Amino acid sequence: MTIDYDQIAGEYAQHRRAYPQLVEHLASLVPPGGTVAEIGCGTANHLRGIAALVECTAVGLDPHARMLEVAASAEAGDRATYVRGTAEDLSVLGIPAGGADLVFSVDMVHYLDDPGVYAAQAWERLRPGGWFCTATDSEWIIRNRLPMTAYFPGTIPLELARHHAIEALEEAYRAAGFTDPGTRVFGEEGTLADATRFRDKANSVMHLLPEDEWRSGLERLEADLARGPVPSNNRTCLLTVRKPL
């Protein structure tokens, strides 16, 4: 099944939020007056957050026009520019070769058949010493996501099938020339009191579930929520590499 992100851009913007500590960490990698690009930015929550923390040239790239429209119309949306395109050709960013301090993506790399192509493109845009960062789901995160796995266990094999292993991404990035790989998990744990995000299928994998599985899981979740909040978490694994000086 192909997900039409132009069609779900409104729901996506309503339910998706930036990881605050991830925004702070990424912003710390951008020098004042530097240049940062978010690839597959969607509604650009993280890019706009970075631009609010550090004075920089910020460019967001996404293949979906409606996502970019929502990004540009959001508060602080005018602190960045937005370009329609794909990770396989970063020349459309308008950033000269060697001109970027940070190229990053959040929940995007699993859509790429060959992350190595993307890594080579990022290498071309980055200055020596620049950072290439990928926030994605590790196997551990996928298997321990709540309340998703408790009510929609069919999402586990779907997510494992479409996500690249962290080790495979490291290998592809090393092959492109990047060094100093490191990983760090960002996110939070808490409780969920409302099923709206699951009713609206705010997580893209929900659109891949068979309709009967989605409805069954939603009914069980709503029944439990009627008795009180349920455990919840929201995590991402950041893989960071660097272009050598």
Coordinates of C-alpha atoms in Angstrom, one line a residue:
M1 CA 0.0 0.0 0.0
T2 CA 1.3 3.5 -0.9
I3 CA 0.6 6.2 1.7
D4 CA -0.6 9.5 0.3
Y5 CA 1.1 12.0 2.5
D6 CA -0.5 15.0 0.7
Q7 CA -3.8 13.6 1.8
I8 CA -2.9 13.1 5.5
A9 CA -0.7 16.2 5.9
G10 CA -3.3 17.8 8.2
E11 CA -3.6 14.9 10.6
Y12 CA 0.2 14.5 10.5
A13 CA 0.7 18.1 11.6
Q14 CA -1.9 17.8 14.3
H15 CA -0.4 14.7 16.0
R16 CA 3.3 14.7 15.3
R17 CA 5.6 16.7 17.6
A18 CA 9.3 17.3 17.6
Y19 CA 11.4 15.5 20.2
P20 CA 12.5 18.6 22.3
Q21 CA 15.9 17.1 23.4
L22 CA 16.6 16.0 19.9
V23 CA 16.0 19.5 18.6
E24 CA 18.4 20.9 21.2
H25 CA 21.0 18.4 20.4
L26 CA 20.8 19.0 16.6
A27 CA 20.8 22.8 17.2
S28 CA 24.1 22.4 19.1
L29 CA 25.7 21.0 16.0
V30 CA 25.0 24.1 14.0
P31 CA 27.3 27.1 14.5
P32 CA 25.7 30.6 14.5
G33 CA 25.3 31.7 10.9
G34 CA 25.6 28.1 9.8
T35 CA 23.5 26.1 7.3
V36 CA 21.2 23.1 8.1
A37 CA 19.0 21.0 5.9
E38 CA 16.3 18.6 6.9
I39 CA 15.6 15.9 4.4
G40 CA 12.1 14.4 4.2
C41 CA 11.1 17.2 6.5
G42 CA 7.3 16.7 6.3
T43 CA 5.8 19.5 8.3
A44 CA 9.4 20.4 9.5
N45 CA 8.8 20.4 13.3
H46 CA 12.5 19.7 14.0
L47 CA 13.9 22.1 11.4
R48 CA 11.7 25.0 12.7
G49 CA 12.8 24.1 16.2
I50 CA 16.4 24.4 15.3
A51 CA 15.9 27.7 13.5
A52 CA 14.2 29.0 16.6
L53 CA 17.3 28.2 18.7
V54 CA 20.2 29.2 16.5
E55 CA 20.5 31.9 13.8
C56 CA 21.1 29.9 10.6
T57 CA 20.1 29.2 7.1
A58 CA 17.5 26.4 7.3
V59 CA 16.2 24.5 4.3
G60 CA 13.6 21.7 4.3
L61 CA 13.2 19.2 1.5
D62 CA 10.2 16.9 1.0
P63 CA 8.6 15.2 -2.0
H64 CA 5.0 16.1 -0.8
A65 CA 3.8 19.6 -1.7
R66 CA 1.0 19.6 0.9
M67 CA 3.5 18.8 3.7
L68 CA 5.6 21.7 2.7
E69 CA 2.6 24.0 2.5
V70 CA 1.7 23.1 6.1
A71 CA 5.3 23.6 7.2
A72 CA 5.5 27.0 5.6
S73 CA 2.2 28.1 7.2
A74 CA 3.1 27.0 10.7
E75 CA 4.4 29.3 13.4
A76 CA 8.0 30.1 12.8
G77 CA 7.6 28.5 9.3
D78 CA 9.1 31.7 7.8
R79 CA 12.4 31.0 9.5
A80 CA 13.1 28.3 6.9
T81 CA 12.8 27.8 3.1
Y82 CA 11.2 24.7 1.7
V83 CA 12.0 22.8 -1.5
R84 CA 10.2 19.9 -3.2
G85 CA 12.5 17.0 -4.0
T86 CA 13.9 13.7 -2.8
A87 CA 16.9 12.4 -0.8
E88 CA 18.4 11.0 -4.0
D89 CA 19.2 14.5 -5.4
L90 CA 20.1 17.1 -2.8
S91 CA 21.4 19.6 -5.4
V92 CA 17.8 21.0 -5.4
L93 CA 18.4 22.4 -1.9
G94 CA 20.3 25.3 -3.3
I95 CA 23.2 24.7 -0.9
P96 CA 26.5 24.7 -2.6
A97 CA 28.8 21.7 -2.4
G98 CA 30.6 21.8 1.0
G99 CA 28.2 24.5 2.3
A100 CA 26.2 22.7 4.9
D101 CA 27.0 22.2 8.6
L102 CA 24.3 19.7 9.3
V103 CA 22.2 17.4 7.1
F104 CA 19.6 15.4 9.0
S105 CA 16.4 13.4 8.8
V106 CA 13.8 12.2 11.2
D107 CA 11.6 9.1 10.4
M108 CA 12.6 9.3 6.8
V109 CA 15.4 6.9 5.9
H110 CA 13.2 3.8 6.0
Y111 CA 11.5 5.0 2.8
L112 CA 14.8 4.8 0.9
D113 CA 15.7 1.6 -1.0
D114 CA 19.4 2.5 -0.8
P115 CA 20.5 4.8 2.0
G116 CA 24.0 4.8 0.5
V117 CA 22.8 7.0 -2.3
Y118 CA 21.4 9.5 0.2
A119 CA 24.6 9.4 2.2
A120 CA 26.7 10.2 -0.9
Q121 CA 24.4 13.2 -1.6
A122 CA 24.8 14.4 2.0
W123 CA 28.6 14.0 1.8
E124 CA 28.6 16.3 -1.3
R125 CA 26.6 19.0 0.5
L126 CA 28.5 18.9 3.8
R127 CA 31.6 20.9 4.7
P128 CA 34.6 19.0 6.2
G129 CA 33.6 18.4 9.8
G130 CA 29.9 18.7 9.1
W131 CA 27.4 16.3 10.7
F132 CA 25.1 13.8 9.0
C133 CA 22.4 12.7 11.4
T134 CA 19.6 10.1 11.0
A135 CA 16.8 9.7 13.6
T136 CA 15.0 6.4 13.0
D137 CA 13.5 3.4 14.8
S138 CA 15.8 0.6 16.0
E139 CA 14.5 -2.9 16.4
W140 CA 14.4 -2.4 20.2
I141 CA 12.3 0.7 19.8
I142 CA 9.9 -1.0 17.4
R143 CA 9.4 -4.0 19.6
N144 CA 8.9 -1.9 22.8
R145 CA 6.7 0.9 21.5
L146 CA 3.6 1.5 23.7
P147 CA 0.7 1.4 23.4
M148 CA 1.3 0.5 19.7
T149 CA 2.6 -3.0 20.3
A150 CA 0.0 -3.8 23.0
Y151 CA -3.0 -3.1 20.8
F152 CA -1.6 -3.3 17.3
P153 CA 1.0 -6.1 17.4
G154 CA 0.8 -6.5 13.6
T155 CA 2.7 -3.3 13.3
I156 CA 5.9 -5.0 14.6
P157 CA 6.6 -7.2 11.5
L158 CA 5.5 -4.3 9.3
E159 CA 7.9 -1.9 10.9
L160 CA 10.8 -4.4 11.0
A161 CA 10.3 -5.1 7.3
R162 CA 10.5 -1.5 6.2
H163 CA 13.2 -0.1 8.6
H164 CA 16.9 -0.5 7.9
A165 CA 18.9 -1.9 10.8
I166 CA 21.1 0.7 12.6
E167 CA 24.1 -1.5 11.8
A168 CA 23.2 -1.5 8.1
L169 CA 22.9 2.3 8.1
E170 CA 26.3 2.6 9.8
E171 CA 27.9 0.4 7.1
A172 CA 26.3 2.4 4.3
Y173 CA 27.5 5.7 5.8
R174 CA 31.0 4.4 6.4
A175 CA 31.1 3.4 2.7
A176 CA 30.2 6.9 1.8
G177 CA 33.2 8.2 3.8
F178 CA 31.7 9.2 7.1
T179 CA 33.4 8.5 10.4
D180 CA 32.8 8.6 14.1
P181 CA 29.4 6.9 14.3
G182 CA 27.5 7.2 17.5
T183 CA 23.9 6.5 18.6
R184 CA 21.7 8.1 21.2
V185 CA 18.0 7.5 22.1
F186 CA 15.8 10.5 22.6
G187 CA 12.2 10.4 23.8
E188 CA 9.9 10.1 26.7
E189 CA 7.7 7.7 28.7
G190 CA 4.3 8.5 30.1
T191 CA 0.7 7.6 29.7
L192 CA -1.9 8.0 27.0
A193 CA -5.4 9.2 27.9
D194 CA -7.0 9.6 24.4
A195 CA -7.1 7.4 21.3
T196 CA -7.4 10.2 18.8
R197 CA -4.0 9.7 17.2
F198 CA -4.7 6.0 16.6
R199 CA -8.2 6.7 15.4
D200 CA -6.7 9.2 12.9
K201 CA -3.9 6.8 12.0
A202 CA -1.3 9.5 12.8
N203 CA 1.5 6.9 12.6
S204 CA 2.1 5.9 9.0
V205 CA 2.3 2.2 9.7
M206 CA -1.3 2.3 10.8
H207 CA -2.3 2.8 7.2
L208 CA -0.5 -0.5 6.4
L209 CA -2.5 -2.6 8.9
P210 CA -5.4 -4.6 7.6
E211 CA -8.6 -2.7 8.4
D212 CA -10.0 -5.4 10.7
E213 CA -6.8 -5.4 12.7
W214 CA -6.9 -1.7 13.1
R215 CA -10.5 -1.6 14.2
S216 CA -10.0 -4.5 16.6
G217 CA -7.0 -2.8 18.2
L218 CA -8.7 0.5 18.4
E219 CA -11.8 -1.0 20.1
R220 CA -9.6 -2.6 22.7
L221 CA -7.6 0.5 23.3
E222 CA -10.7 2.7 23.7
A223 CA -12.2 0.1 26.1
D224 CA -9.1 0.3 28.3
L225 CA -8.9 4.1 28.1
A226 CA -12.4 4.2 29.4
R227 CA -11.0 2.8 32.6
G228 CA -8.0 5.1 32.7
P229 CA -4.7 6.1 31.0
V230 CA -2.5 3.4 29.5
P231 CA 1.3 3.3 29.4
S232 CA 2.9 5.1 26.5
N233 CA 6.3 6.0 25.1
N234 CA 7.7 7.9 22.2
R235 CA 11.4 7.2 21.2
T236 CA 13.8 7.6 18.4
C237 CA 17.4 6.5 17.8
L238 CA 19.7 9.1 16.5
L239 CA 22.7 7.8 14.4
T240 CA 25.3 10.5 14.0
V241 CA 28.3 10.4 11.7
R242 CA 30.7 13.1 10.5
K243 CA 32.6 14.2 7.4
P244 CA 36.3 14.2 8.3
L245 CA 38.1 17.5 8.5

